[in-house]
Short mmCIF file of C-alpha atoms in Angstrom, two decimals:
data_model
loop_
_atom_site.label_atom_id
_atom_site.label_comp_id
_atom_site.label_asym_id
_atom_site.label_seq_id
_atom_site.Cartn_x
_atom_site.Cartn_y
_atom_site.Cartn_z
CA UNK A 1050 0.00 0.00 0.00
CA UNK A 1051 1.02 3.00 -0.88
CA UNK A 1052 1.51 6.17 1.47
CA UNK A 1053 -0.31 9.19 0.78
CA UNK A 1054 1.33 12.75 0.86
CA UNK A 1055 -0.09 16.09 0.51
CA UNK A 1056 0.81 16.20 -2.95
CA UNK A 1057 -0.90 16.98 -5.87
CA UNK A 1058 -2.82 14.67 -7.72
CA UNK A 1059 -1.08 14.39 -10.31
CA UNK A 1060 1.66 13.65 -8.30
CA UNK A 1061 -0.35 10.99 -6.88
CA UNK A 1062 -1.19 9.48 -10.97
CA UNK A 1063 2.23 9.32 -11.68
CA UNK A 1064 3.26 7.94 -8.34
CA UNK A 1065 0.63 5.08 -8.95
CA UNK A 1066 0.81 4.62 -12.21
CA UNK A 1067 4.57 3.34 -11.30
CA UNK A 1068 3.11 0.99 -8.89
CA UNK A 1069 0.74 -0.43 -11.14
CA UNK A 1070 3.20 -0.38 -13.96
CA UNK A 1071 5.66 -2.98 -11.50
CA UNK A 1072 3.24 -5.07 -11.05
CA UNK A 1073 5.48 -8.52 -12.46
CA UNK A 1074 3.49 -10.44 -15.50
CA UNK A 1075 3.16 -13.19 -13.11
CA UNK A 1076 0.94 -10.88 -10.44
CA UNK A 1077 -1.24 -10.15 -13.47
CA UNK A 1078 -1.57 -13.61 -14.33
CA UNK A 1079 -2.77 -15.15 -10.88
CA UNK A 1080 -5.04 -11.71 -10.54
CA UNK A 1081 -7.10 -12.47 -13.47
CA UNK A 1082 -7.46 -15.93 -12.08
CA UNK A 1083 -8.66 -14.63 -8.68
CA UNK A 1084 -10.97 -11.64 -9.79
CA UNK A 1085 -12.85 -14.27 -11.66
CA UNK A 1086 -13.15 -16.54 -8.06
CA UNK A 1087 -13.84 -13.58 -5.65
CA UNK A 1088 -16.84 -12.55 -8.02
CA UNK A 1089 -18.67 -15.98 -8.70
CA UNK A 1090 -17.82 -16.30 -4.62
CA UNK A 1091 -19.95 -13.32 -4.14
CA UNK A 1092 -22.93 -14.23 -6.65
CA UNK A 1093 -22.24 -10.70 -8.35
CA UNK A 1094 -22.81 -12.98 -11.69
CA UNK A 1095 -26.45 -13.94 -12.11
CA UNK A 1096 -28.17 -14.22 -15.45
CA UNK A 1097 -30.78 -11.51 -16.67
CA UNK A 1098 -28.51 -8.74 -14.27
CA UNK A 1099 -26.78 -6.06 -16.39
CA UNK A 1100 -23.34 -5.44 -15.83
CA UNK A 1101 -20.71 -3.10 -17.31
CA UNK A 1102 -17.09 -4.25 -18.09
CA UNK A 1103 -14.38 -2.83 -19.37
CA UNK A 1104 -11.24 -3.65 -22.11
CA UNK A 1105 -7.79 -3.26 -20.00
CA UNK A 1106 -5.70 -0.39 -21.11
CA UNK A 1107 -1.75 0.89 -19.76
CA UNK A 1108 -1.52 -1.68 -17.16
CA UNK A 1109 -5.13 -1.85 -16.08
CA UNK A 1110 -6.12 -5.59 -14.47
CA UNK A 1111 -7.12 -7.41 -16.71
CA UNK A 1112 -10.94 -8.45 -16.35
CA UNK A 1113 -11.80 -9.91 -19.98
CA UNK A 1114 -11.52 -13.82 -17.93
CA UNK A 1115 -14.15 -11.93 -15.97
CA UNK A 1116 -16.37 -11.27 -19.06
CA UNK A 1117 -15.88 -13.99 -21.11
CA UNK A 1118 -17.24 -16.27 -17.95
CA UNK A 1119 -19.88 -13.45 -17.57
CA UNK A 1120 -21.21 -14.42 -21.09
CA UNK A 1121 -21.29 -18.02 -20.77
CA UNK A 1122 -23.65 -17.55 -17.59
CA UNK A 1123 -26.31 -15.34 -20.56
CA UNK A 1124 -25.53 -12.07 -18.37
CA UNK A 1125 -26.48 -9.22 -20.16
CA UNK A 1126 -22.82 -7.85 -20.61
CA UNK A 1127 -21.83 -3.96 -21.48
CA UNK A 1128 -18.73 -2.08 -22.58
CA UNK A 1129 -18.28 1.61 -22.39
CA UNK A 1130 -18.45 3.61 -25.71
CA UNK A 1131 -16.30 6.78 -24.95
CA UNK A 1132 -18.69 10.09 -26.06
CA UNK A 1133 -17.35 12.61 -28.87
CA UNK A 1134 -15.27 15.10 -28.53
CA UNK A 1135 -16.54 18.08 -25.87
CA UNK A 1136 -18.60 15.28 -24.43
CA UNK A 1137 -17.97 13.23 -20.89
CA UNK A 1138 -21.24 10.62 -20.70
CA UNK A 1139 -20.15 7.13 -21.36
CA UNK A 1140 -23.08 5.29 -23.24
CA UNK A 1141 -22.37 1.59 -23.07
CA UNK A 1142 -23.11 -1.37 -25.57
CA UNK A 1143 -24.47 -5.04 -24.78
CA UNK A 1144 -21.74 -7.30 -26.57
CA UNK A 1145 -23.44 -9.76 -28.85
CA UNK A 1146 -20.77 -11.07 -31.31
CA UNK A 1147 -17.18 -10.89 -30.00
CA UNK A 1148 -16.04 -9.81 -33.60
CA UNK A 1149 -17.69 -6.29 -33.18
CA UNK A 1150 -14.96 -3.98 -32.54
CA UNK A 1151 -13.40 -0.40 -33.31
CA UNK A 1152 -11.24 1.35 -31.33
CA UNK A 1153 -11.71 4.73 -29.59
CA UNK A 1154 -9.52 7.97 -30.23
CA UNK A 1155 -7.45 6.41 -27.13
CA UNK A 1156 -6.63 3.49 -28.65
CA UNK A 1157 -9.01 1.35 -26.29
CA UNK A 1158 -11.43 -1.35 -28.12
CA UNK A 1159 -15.02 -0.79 -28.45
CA UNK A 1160 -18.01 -3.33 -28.64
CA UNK A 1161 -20.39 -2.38 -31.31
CA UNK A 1162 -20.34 1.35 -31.05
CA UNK A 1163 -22.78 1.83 -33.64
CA UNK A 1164 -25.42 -0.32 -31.01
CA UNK A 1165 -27.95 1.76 -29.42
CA UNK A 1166 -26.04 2.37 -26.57
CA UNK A 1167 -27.21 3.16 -22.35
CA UNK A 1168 -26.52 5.25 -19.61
CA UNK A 1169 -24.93 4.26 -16.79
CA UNK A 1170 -28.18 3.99 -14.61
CA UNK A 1171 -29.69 1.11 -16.32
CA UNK A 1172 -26.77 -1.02 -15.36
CA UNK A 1173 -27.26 -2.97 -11.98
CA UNK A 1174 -22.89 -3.14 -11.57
CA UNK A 1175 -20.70 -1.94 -12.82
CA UNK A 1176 -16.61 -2.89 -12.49
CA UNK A 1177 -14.46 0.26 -13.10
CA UNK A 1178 -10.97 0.23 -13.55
CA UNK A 1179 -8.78 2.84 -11.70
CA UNK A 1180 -5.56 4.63 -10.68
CA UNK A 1181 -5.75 4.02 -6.85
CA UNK A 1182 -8.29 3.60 -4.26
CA UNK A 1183 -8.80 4.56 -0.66
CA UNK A 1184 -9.61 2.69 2.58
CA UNK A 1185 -13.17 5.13 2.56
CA UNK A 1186 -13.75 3.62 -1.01
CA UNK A 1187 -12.91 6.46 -3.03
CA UNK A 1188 -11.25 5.78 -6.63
CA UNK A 1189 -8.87 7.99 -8.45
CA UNK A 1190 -9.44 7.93 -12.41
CA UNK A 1191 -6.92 8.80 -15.46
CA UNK A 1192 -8.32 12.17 -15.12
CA UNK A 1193 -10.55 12.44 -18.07
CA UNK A 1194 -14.01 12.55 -16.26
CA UNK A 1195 -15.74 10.45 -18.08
CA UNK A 1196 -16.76 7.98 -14.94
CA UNK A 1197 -17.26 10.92 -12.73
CA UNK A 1198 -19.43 12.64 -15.15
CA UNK A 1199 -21.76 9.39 -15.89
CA UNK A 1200 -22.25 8.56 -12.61
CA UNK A 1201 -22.88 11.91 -10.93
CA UNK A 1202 -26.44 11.28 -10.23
CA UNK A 1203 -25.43 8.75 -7.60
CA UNK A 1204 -24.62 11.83 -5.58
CA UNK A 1205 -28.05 11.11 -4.84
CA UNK A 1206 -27.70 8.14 -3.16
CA UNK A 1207 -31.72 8.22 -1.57
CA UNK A 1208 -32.97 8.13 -5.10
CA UNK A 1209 -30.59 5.71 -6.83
CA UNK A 1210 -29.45 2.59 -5.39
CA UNK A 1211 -28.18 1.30 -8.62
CA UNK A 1212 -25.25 0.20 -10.22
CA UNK A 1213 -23.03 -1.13 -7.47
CA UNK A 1214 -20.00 0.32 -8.30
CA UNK A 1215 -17.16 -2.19 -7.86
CA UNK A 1216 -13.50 -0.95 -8.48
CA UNK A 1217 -10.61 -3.57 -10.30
CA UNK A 1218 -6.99 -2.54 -8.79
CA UNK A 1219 -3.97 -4.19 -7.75
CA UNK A 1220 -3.34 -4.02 -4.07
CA UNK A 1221 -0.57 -1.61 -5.02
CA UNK A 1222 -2.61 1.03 -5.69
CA UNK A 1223 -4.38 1.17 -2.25
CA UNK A 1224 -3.61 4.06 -0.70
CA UNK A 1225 -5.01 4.94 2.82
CA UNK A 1226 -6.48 8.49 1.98
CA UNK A 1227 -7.18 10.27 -1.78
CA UNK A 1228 -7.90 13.61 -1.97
CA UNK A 1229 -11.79 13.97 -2.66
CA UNK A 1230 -13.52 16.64 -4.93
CA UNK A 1231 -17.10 17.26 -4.16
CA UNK A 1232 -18.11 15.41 -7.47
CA UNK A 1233 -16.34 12.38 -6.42
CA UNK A 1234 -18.58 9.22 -6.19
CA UNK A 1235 -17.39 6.48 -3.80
CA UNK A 1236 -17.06 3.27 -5.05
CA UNK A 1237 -19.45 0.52 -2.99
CA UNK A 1238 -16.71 -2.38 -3.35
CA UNK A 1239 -12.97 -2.85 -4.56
CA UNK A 1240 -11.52 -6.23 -5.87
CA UNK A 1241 -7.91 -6.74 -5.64
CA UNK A 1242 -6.03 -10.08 -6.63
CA UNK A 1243 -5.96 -10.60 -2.48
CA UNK A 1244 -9.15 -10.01 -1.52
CA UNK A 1245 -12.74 -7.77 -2.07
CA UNK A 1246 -13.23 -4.20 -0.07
CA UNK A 1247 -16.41 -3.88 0.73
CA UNK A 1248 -17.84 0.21 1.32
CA UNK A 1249 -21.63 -0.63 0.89
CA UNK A 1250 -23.64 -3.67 1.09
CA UNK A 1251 -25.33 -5.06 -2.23
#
């Protein structure tokens, strides 16, 4: 775990991009194993339930284990489509045929983007990847927005309940206090390849 200065936050991306970026091939391996374990363990996979993945980018865990075992249990599976220029609302797509893919101006594959896509409300969980995480369940992005923007109504939390937002991290990228912005939404669960934080009960 990392230690967390009063330091900028960029300061803080670059500092745990480093840690993620050590993390040996061999880590990454068994963590895809275990990701998949901790979630069946927890019943977060049940058929009808929407769910939105995502495709591991710059070190990111890999989850795609995760979603192919997600698919062969019929859940209704969804990957973000990253909005147009000017624009920070991801819309997501329901993957239907594995062979439907683009890539994003970032270089990150795409499931069908021409799909009638959804907002991030009519999901029931969603797994985010991240930066770094805190022990109060807060997540620190790439910096782009796009999470922070599409899930801002869960400010909210009386009115919506839903999705359960699960973070995907390495344990090296726990740190034991992020700085918070007042638009930041806490996540309700992290998984790491040890073990799954829980912040708020499904």
């Amino acid at each position: 775990m990392i230690s967390s200065p009063l330091e900028t936050k960029a300061g803080l991306r670059r500092q745990l991009r480093a840690a993620r970026a050590a993390v040996t091939p061999e880590v990454r391996r068994k963590a895809a194993r275990t990701i998949v374990q901790l979630v069946l363990r927890a019943g977060w996979l049940r058929q009808g339930r929407r769910i939105g993945f995502y495709m591991p980018a710059k070190g990111e865990l890999d989850i795609t284990d995760l979603l192919t075992r997600a698919m062969a249990m019929r859940v209704n599976c969804f990957l973000p489509v990253v909005p147009p220029a000017r624009q920070r609302t991801l819309g997501f797509t329901r993957m239907t045929r594995r062979d439907d893919w683009t890539h994003n101006r970032y270089g990150i594959p795409e499931h069908a983007a021409w799909q009638t896509k959804i907002r991030a409300r009519r999901l029931d969980i969603v797994f985010l990847p991240l930066i770094g995480f805190d022990r109060q369940g807060y997540r620190m992005g790439m910096g782009g927005g796009y999470y922070d923007a599409s899930l801002a109504f869960l400010r909210h939390r009386k009115r919506w309940q839903r999705p359960y937002l699960i973070g995907v991290a390495f344990e090296a990228q726990r740190l034991e206090a992020l700085p918070v912005d007042p638009w930041d939404v806490p996540l309700d669960a992290v998984l790491t390849e040890q073990q799954v934080y829980r912040f708020r009960r499904l």
